GROMACS .gro file of C-alpha atoms in nm:
model
  273
    1MET     CA    1   2.444   0.982   1.604
    2ASN     CA    2   2.623   0.773   1.329
    3ARG     CA    3   2.498   0.430   1.458
    4LEU     CA    4   2.489   0.309   1.079
    5GLN     CA    5   2.782   0.477   0.969
    6ASN     CA    6   2.941   0.319   0.656
    7LYS     CA    7   2.634   0.116   0.602
    8VAL     CA    8   2.412   0.123   0.288
    9ALA     CA    9   2.043   0.047   0.342
   10LEU     CA   10   1.756  -0.001   0.083
   11VAL     CA   11   1.404   0.054   0.251
   12THR     CA   12   1.096  -0.040   0.018
   13GLY     CA   13   0.829   0.165   0.024
   14SER     CA   14   0.992   0.473   0.177
   15THR     CA   15   0.833   0.751  -0.009
   16ARG     CA   16   0.560   0.767   0.298
   17GLY     CA   17   0.454   0.631   0.603
   18LEU     CA   18   0.673   0.413   0.814
   19GLY     CA   19   0.911   0.340   0.529
   20ARG     CA   20   0.982   0.740   0.502
   21ALA     CA   21   1.044   0.748   0.878
   22ILE     CA   22   1.286   0.452   0.867
   23ALA     CA   23   1.461   0.594   0.546
   24THR     CA   24   1.499   0.921   0.733
   25LEU     CA   25   1.639   0.821   1.071
   26PHE     CA   26   1.848   0.597   0.872
   27GLY     CA   27   1.999   0.884   0.718
   28GLU     CA   28   2.035   1.073   1.043
   29GLU     CA   29   2.238   0.777   1.182
   30GLY     CA   30   2.500   0.787   0.909
   31ALA     CA   31   2.365   0.519   0.644
   32LYS     CA   32   2.356   0.591   0.294
   33VAL     CA   33   1.980   0.495   0.185
   34ALA     CA   34   1.837   0.407  -0.137
   35VAL     CA   35   1.459   0.531  -0.113
   36THR     CA   36   1.236   0.346  -0.317
   37GLY     CA   37   0.860   0.346  -0.417
   38ARG     CA   38   0.645   0.387  -0.705
   39THR     CA   39   0.582   0.772  -0.724
   40VAL     CA   40   0.898   0.968  -0.822
   41GLU     CA   41   0.801   1.305  -0.710
   42ASP     CA   42   0.739   1.188  -0.342
   43GLY     CA   43   1.075   0.984  -0.340
   44ARG     CA   44   1.283   1.284  -0.469
   45LYS     CA   45   1.115   1.498  -0.158
   46VAL     CA   46   1.225   1.228   0.080
   47VAL     CA   47   1.565   1.207  -0.043
   48ALA     CA   48   1.580   1.606  -0.058
   49SER     CA   49   1.480   1.602   0.314
   50ILE     CA   50   1.728   1.345   0.419
   51ARG     CA   51   2.010   1.545   0.224
   52HIS     CA   52   1.888   1.876   0.391
   53ALA     CA   53   1.924   1.730   0.731
   54GLY     CA   54   2.322   1.604   0.632
   55GLY     CA   55   2.245   1.261   0.507
   56THR     CA   56   2.325   1.094   0.176
   57ALA     CA   57   2.013   0.932  -0.005
   58GLU     CA   58   1.935   0.855  -0.355
   59PHE     CA   59   1.599   0.747  -0.503
   60ILE     CA   60   1.531   0.432  -0.702
   61ARG     CA   61   1.175   0.359  -0.854
   62LEU     CA   62   1.078   0.011  -0.740
   63ASP     CA   63   0.750  -0.144  -0.820
   64GLN     CA   64   0.731  -0.465  -0.598
   65ALA     CA   65   0.449  -0.585  -0.824
   66ASP     CA   66   0.702  -0.610  -1.102
   67GLU     CA   67   0.991  -0.900  -1.087
   68GLN     CA   68   1.221  -0.676  -1.304
   69SER     CA   69   1.182  -0.386  -1.121
   70VAL     CA   70   1.288  -0.528  -0.809
   71LYS     CA   71   1.587  -0.686  -0.962
   72ASP     CA   72   1.685  -0.369  -1.136
   73ALA     CA   73   1.658  -0.189  -0.794
   74MET     CA   74   1.900  -0.424  -0.613
   75GLU     CA   75   2.142  -0.372  -0.902
   76GLN     CA   76   2.108   0.004  -0.901
   77VAL     CA   77   2.173   0.040  -0.509
   78VAL     CA   78   2.487  -0.142  -0.585
   79SER     CA   79   2.596   0.065  -0.876
   80LEU     CA   80   2.526   0.380  -0.665
   81PHE     CA   81   2.675   0.297  -0.349
   82GLY     CA   82   2.907   0.005  -0.415
   83LYS     CA   83   2.713  -0.257  -0.178
   84LEU     CA   84   2.432  -0.324   0.028
   85ASN     CA   85   2.423  -0.398   0.411
   86VAL     CA   86   2.067  -0.350   0.500
   87LEU     CA   87   1.747  -0.444   0.362
   88VAL     CA   88   1.425  -0.318   0.484
   89ASN     CA   89   1.095  -0.485   0.357
   90ASN     CA   90   0.837  -0.234   0.436
   91ALA     CA   91   0.647  -0.202   0.108
   92ALA     CA   92   0.274  -0.290   0.113
   93PRO     CA   93  -0.022  -0.176  -0.140
   94THR     CA   94  -0.196   0.025   0.105
   95GLU     CA   95  -0.427   0.171  -0.159
   96PHE     CA   96  -0.570  -0.153  -0.175
   97ILE     CA   97  -0.597  -0.260   0.199
   98THR     CA   98  -0.715   0.099   0.361
   99GLY     CA   99  -0.877   0.257   0.034
  100SER     CA  100  -0.697   0.472  -0.222
  101GLY     CA  101  -0.422   0.601   0.007
  102THR     CA  102  -0.717   0.838   0.153
  103GLY     CA  103  -0.794   0.594   0.459
  104ASN     CA  104  -1.177   0.569   0.309
  105LEU     CA  105  -1.262   0.213   0.376
  106ALA     CA  106  -1.518   0.219   0.114
  107ASP     CA  107  -1.266   0.250  -0.126
  108LYS     CA  108  -1.067  -0.071  -0.033
  109VAL     CA  109  -1.039  -0.385  -0.217
  110ASP     CA  110  -0.924  -0.616   0.047
  111ASP     CA  111  -1.206  -0.846   0.237
  112ILE     CA  112  -1.313  -1.156   0.380
  113VAL     CA  113  -1.218  -1.447   0.161
  114THR     CA  114  -1.571  -1.547   0.054
  115GLU     CA  115  -1.617  -1.163  -0.044
  116ILE     CA  116  -1.290  -1.083  -0.214
  117SER     CA  117  -1.261  -1.157  -0.603
  118THR     CA  118  -0.939  -1.342  -0.718
  119GLU     CA  119  -0.846  -1.046  -0.892
  120ASN     CA  120  -0.838  -0.824  -0.589
  121TRP     CA  121  -0.676  -1.103  -0.379
  122ARG     CA  122  -0.384  -1.087  -0.662
  123LYS     CA  123  -0.373  -0.696  -0.646
  124VAL     CA  124  -0.291  -0.741  -0.264
  125THR     CA  125  -0.069  -1.051  -0.255
  126LEU     CA  126   0.128  -0.989  -0.573
  127PRO     CA  127   0.323  -0.726  -0.440
  128SER     CA  128   0.297  -0.822  -0.070
  129ILE     CA  129   0.399  -1.177  -0.126
  130ASP     CA  130   0.580  -1.221  -0.454
  131GLY     CA  131   0.704  -0.899  -0.416
  132LEU     CA  132   0.890  -0.984  -0.096
  133PHE     CA  133   1.021  -1.324  -0.247
  134TRP     CA  134   1.171  -1.107  -0.540
  135CYS     CA  135   1.345  -0.847  -0.269
  136LEU     CA  136   1.470  -1.150  -0.079
  137LYS     CA  137   1.569  -1.340  -0.426
  138TYR     CA  138   1.777  -1.036  -0.576
  139GLY     CA  139   1.866  -0.867  -0.235
  140ILE     CA  140   2.033  -1.140  -0.039
  141PRO     CA  141   2.299  -1.211  -0.289
  142LYS     CA  142   2.400  -0.833  -0.254
  143LEU     CA  143   2.401  -0.876   0.125
  144GLN     CA  144   2.647  -1.180   0.077
  145ALA     CA  145   2.865  -0.990  -0.163
  146ALA     CA  146   2.898  -0.697   0.115
  147GLY     CA  147   3.029  -1.012   0.365
  148GLY     CA  148   2.667  -1.026   0.524
  149GLY     CA  149   2.400  -0.782   0.681
  150SER     CA  150   2.063  -0.745   0.830
  151ILE     CA  151   1.700  -0.795   0.659
  152ILE     CA  152   1.440  -0.627   0.847
  153ASN     CA  153   1.100  -0.732   0.744
  154ILE     CA  154   0.787  -0.470   0.863
  155SER     CA  155   0.471  -0.701   0.928
  156SER     CA  156   0.161  -0.614   1.100
  157THR     CA  157  -0.015  -0.721   1.428
  158ALA     CA  158  -0.322  -0.814   1.162
  159SER     CA  159  -0.076  -1.136   1.074
  160ILE     CA  160  -0.148  -1.259   1.452
  161ARG     CA  161  -0.493  -1.154   1.533
  162SER     CA  162  -0.787  -1.147   1.329
  163THR     CA  163  -0.874  -0.800   1.152
  164ARG     CA  164  -1.211  -0.827   0.962
  165GLY     CA  165  -1.222  -0.739   0.620
  166MET     CA  166  -0.821  -0.769   0.550
  167ASP     CA  167  -0.767  -1.130   0.485
  168ALA     CA  168  -0.541  -1.074   0.166
  169TYR     CA  169  -0.309  -0.856   0.392
  170THR     CA  170  -0.328  -1.105   0.672
  171ALA     CA  171  -0.208  -1.367   0.450
  172SER     CA  172   0.062  -1.156   0.312
  173LYS     CA  173   0.206  -1.053   0.630
  174GLY     CA  174   0.175  -1.391   0.791
  175ALA     CA  175   0.390  -1.527   0.499
  176MET     CA  176   0.634  -1.263   0.572
  177ASN     CA  177   0.628  -1.392   0.956
  178ALA     CA  178   0.690  -1.730   0.830
  179LEU     CA  179   0.967  -1.656   0.610
  180THR     CA  180   1.149  -1.480   0.893
  181ALA     CA  181   1.327  -1.771   1.073
  182SER     CA  182   1.371  -1.960   0.763
  183VAL     CA  183   1.559  -1.687   0.612
  184ALA     CA  184   1.739  -1.626   0.915
  185SER     CA  185   1.824  -2.031   0.929
  186ASN     CA  186   1.918  -2.075   0.554
  187TYR     CA  187   2.148  -1.771   0.518
  188ARG     CA  188   2.343  -1.786   0.867
  189PRO     CA  189   2.563  -1.654   1.009
  190THR     CA  190   2.628  -1.355   0.806
  191ILE     CA  191   2.267  -1.275   0.727
  192ARG     CA  192   2.028  -1.160   1.003
  193CYS     CA  193   1.660  -1.160   0.943
  194ASN     CA  194   1.397  -1.011   1.184
  195THR     CA  195   1.043  -0.891   1.167
  196LEU     CA  196   0.921  -0.588   1.324
  197VAL     CA  197   0.512  -0.650   1.395
  198ALA     CA  198   0.368  -0.301   1.372
  199GLY     CA  199   0.062  -0.201   1.524
  200LEU     CA  200  -0.131   0.115   1.490
  201PHE     CA  201   0.073   0.409   1.387
  202ALA     CA  202  -0.045   0.777   1.289
  203THR     CA  203   0.060   0.754   0.915
  204GLU     CA  204  -0.116   0.969   0.640
  205GLY     CA  205  -0.356   0.664   0.564
  206LEU     CA  206  -0.467   0.631   0.909
  207ALA     CA  207  -0.481   1.015   0.958
  208PRO     CA  208  -0.845   1.032   0.817
  209LEU     CA  209  -0.970   0.776   1.069
  210LEU     CA  210  -0.800   0.914   1.344
  211ALA     CA  211  -0.990   1.250   1.253
  212ASP     CA  212  -1.316   1.098   1.356
  213PRO     CA  213  -1.334   1.118   1.743
  214VAL     CA  214  -1.515   0.774   1.779
  215LEU     CA  215  -1.268   0.592   1.566
  216ASP     CA  216  -0.985   0.773   1.761
  217ALA     CA  217  -1.126   0.663   2.077
  218ALA     CA  218  -1.145   0.305   1.976
  219PHE     CA  219  -0.793   0.294   1.845
  220LYS     CA  220  -0.674   0.430   2.164
  221ASN     CA  221  -0.855   0.181   2.380
  222VAL     CA  222  -0.668  -0.107   2.221
  223VAL     CA  223  -0.320  -0.004   2.318
  224LEU     CA  224  -0.152  -0.004   2.647
  225THR     CA  225   0.053   0.319   2.575
  226PRO     CA  226  -0.065   0.684   2.638
  227ARG     CA  227  -0.088   0.723   2.240
  228ILE     CA  228  -0.095   0.521   1.931
  229GLY     CA  229   0.232   0.482   1.746
  230ASP     CA  230   0.427   0.752   1.597
  231PRO     CA  231   0.643   0.648   1.282
  232ARG     CA  232   0.956   0.743   1.442
  233ASP     CA  233   0.873   0.437   1.697
  234ILE     CA  234   0.910   0.189   1.434
  235ALA     CA  235   1.212   0.359   1.292
  236TYR     CA  236   1.406   0.347   1.633
  237ALA     CA  237   1.338  -0.024   1.638
  238ALA     CA  238   1.464  -0.059   1.269
  239THR     CA  239   1.774   0.139   1.348
  240PHE     CA  240   1.871  -0.108   1.637
  241LEU     CA  241   1.843  -0.415   1.404
  242ALA     CA  242   2.016  -0.228   1.118
  243SER     CA  243   2.293  -0.163   1.371
  244ASP     CA  244   2.586  -0.392   1.486
  245GLU     CA  245   2.405  -0.343   1.831
  246SER     CA  246   2.160  -0.607   1.742
  247ALA     CA  247   2.431  -0.853   1.630
  248TYR     CA  248   2.313  -1.132   1.845
  249ILE     CA  249   1.942  -1.095   1.737
  250THR     CA  250   1.786  -1.296   1.459
  251GLY     CA  251   1.483  -1.510   1.339
  252GLN     CA  252   1.265  -1.323   1.576
  253LEU     CA  253   0.941  -1.152   1.540
  254ILE     CA  254   0.938  -0.843   1.756
  255PRO     CA  255   0.630  -0.642   1.838
  256VAL     CA  256   0.630  -0.270   1.810
  257ASP     CA  257   0.280  -0.242   1.894
  258GLY     CA  258   0.177  -0.045   2.223
  259GLY     CA  259   0.078  -0.387   2.357
  260ILE     CA  260  -0.210  -0.417   2.131
  261GLY     CA  261  -0.105  -0.778   2.065
  262THR     CA  262  -0.118  -0.864   2.433
  263TYR     CA  263  -0.449  -0.702   2.498
  264MET     CA  264  -0.819  -0.758   2.413
  265PRO     CA  265  -1.061  -0.521   2.557
  266ILE     CA  266  -1.356  -0.633   2.718
  267PRO     CA  267  -1.662  -0.445   2.689
  268LYS     CA  268  -1.846  -0.329   3.038
  269VAL     CA  269  -2.142  -0.516   3.104
  270GLU     CA  270  -2.397  -0.366   3.322
  271ALA     CA  271  -2.501  -0.593   3.630
  272ALA     CA  272  -2.849  -0.734   3.621
  273LYS     CA  273  -3.079  -0.564   3.861
   0.00000   0.00000   0.00000
């Protein structure tokens, strides 16, 4: 407990999924947490949960597809808490990638490059690439004003191995990976920047797919651990990177994926008779 005492953290996309787990654990570890997202009601529920557990949190509405919204959020966190020490770039437009927040792949707009429209490409990349840029552009000066801090990006194994039908998302997370070392280098020595490369996690968006026994078995077949990830798994890694325990770690891509990035299942082939 209290590994993040006296730190102020802003977690983008923290009204659900991995972001909510990160914000919740940060609160448990003593940080003052800015919960952000587009849905006010969901954000207030997360804040209430953190406060109920004894933590400190406030909700700030942040839409990563809107530059002014990002800029205002960075100003607001400092207004509320006096500083910013930890910036977690987690938000992604999952409704366009996995389908309307329902996990129904038929509802998604992301696709392979020859099939996705320019409009749909921008729906995914505007908040994911431009939004990341704006978070860094307006967040880094706040970290600098506090004497430095930690930037934690949440990427995906889709950025390093092919995932059919997710080319806009793949490009977005690839850009995040590429910026990691650049930011770490350009803003050293007081600001650290690392990226957690996330694998399969049992979030709301994936839940409908996991309910299908065939898909559930397929997902479990590509991880080397006994289960797919729980959102707390990524939260533990983020907490380490937010804490002073990771002071000597920067510019790194760190897999939190159950080994999926190192393993390619090979189908069994019946021997010829």
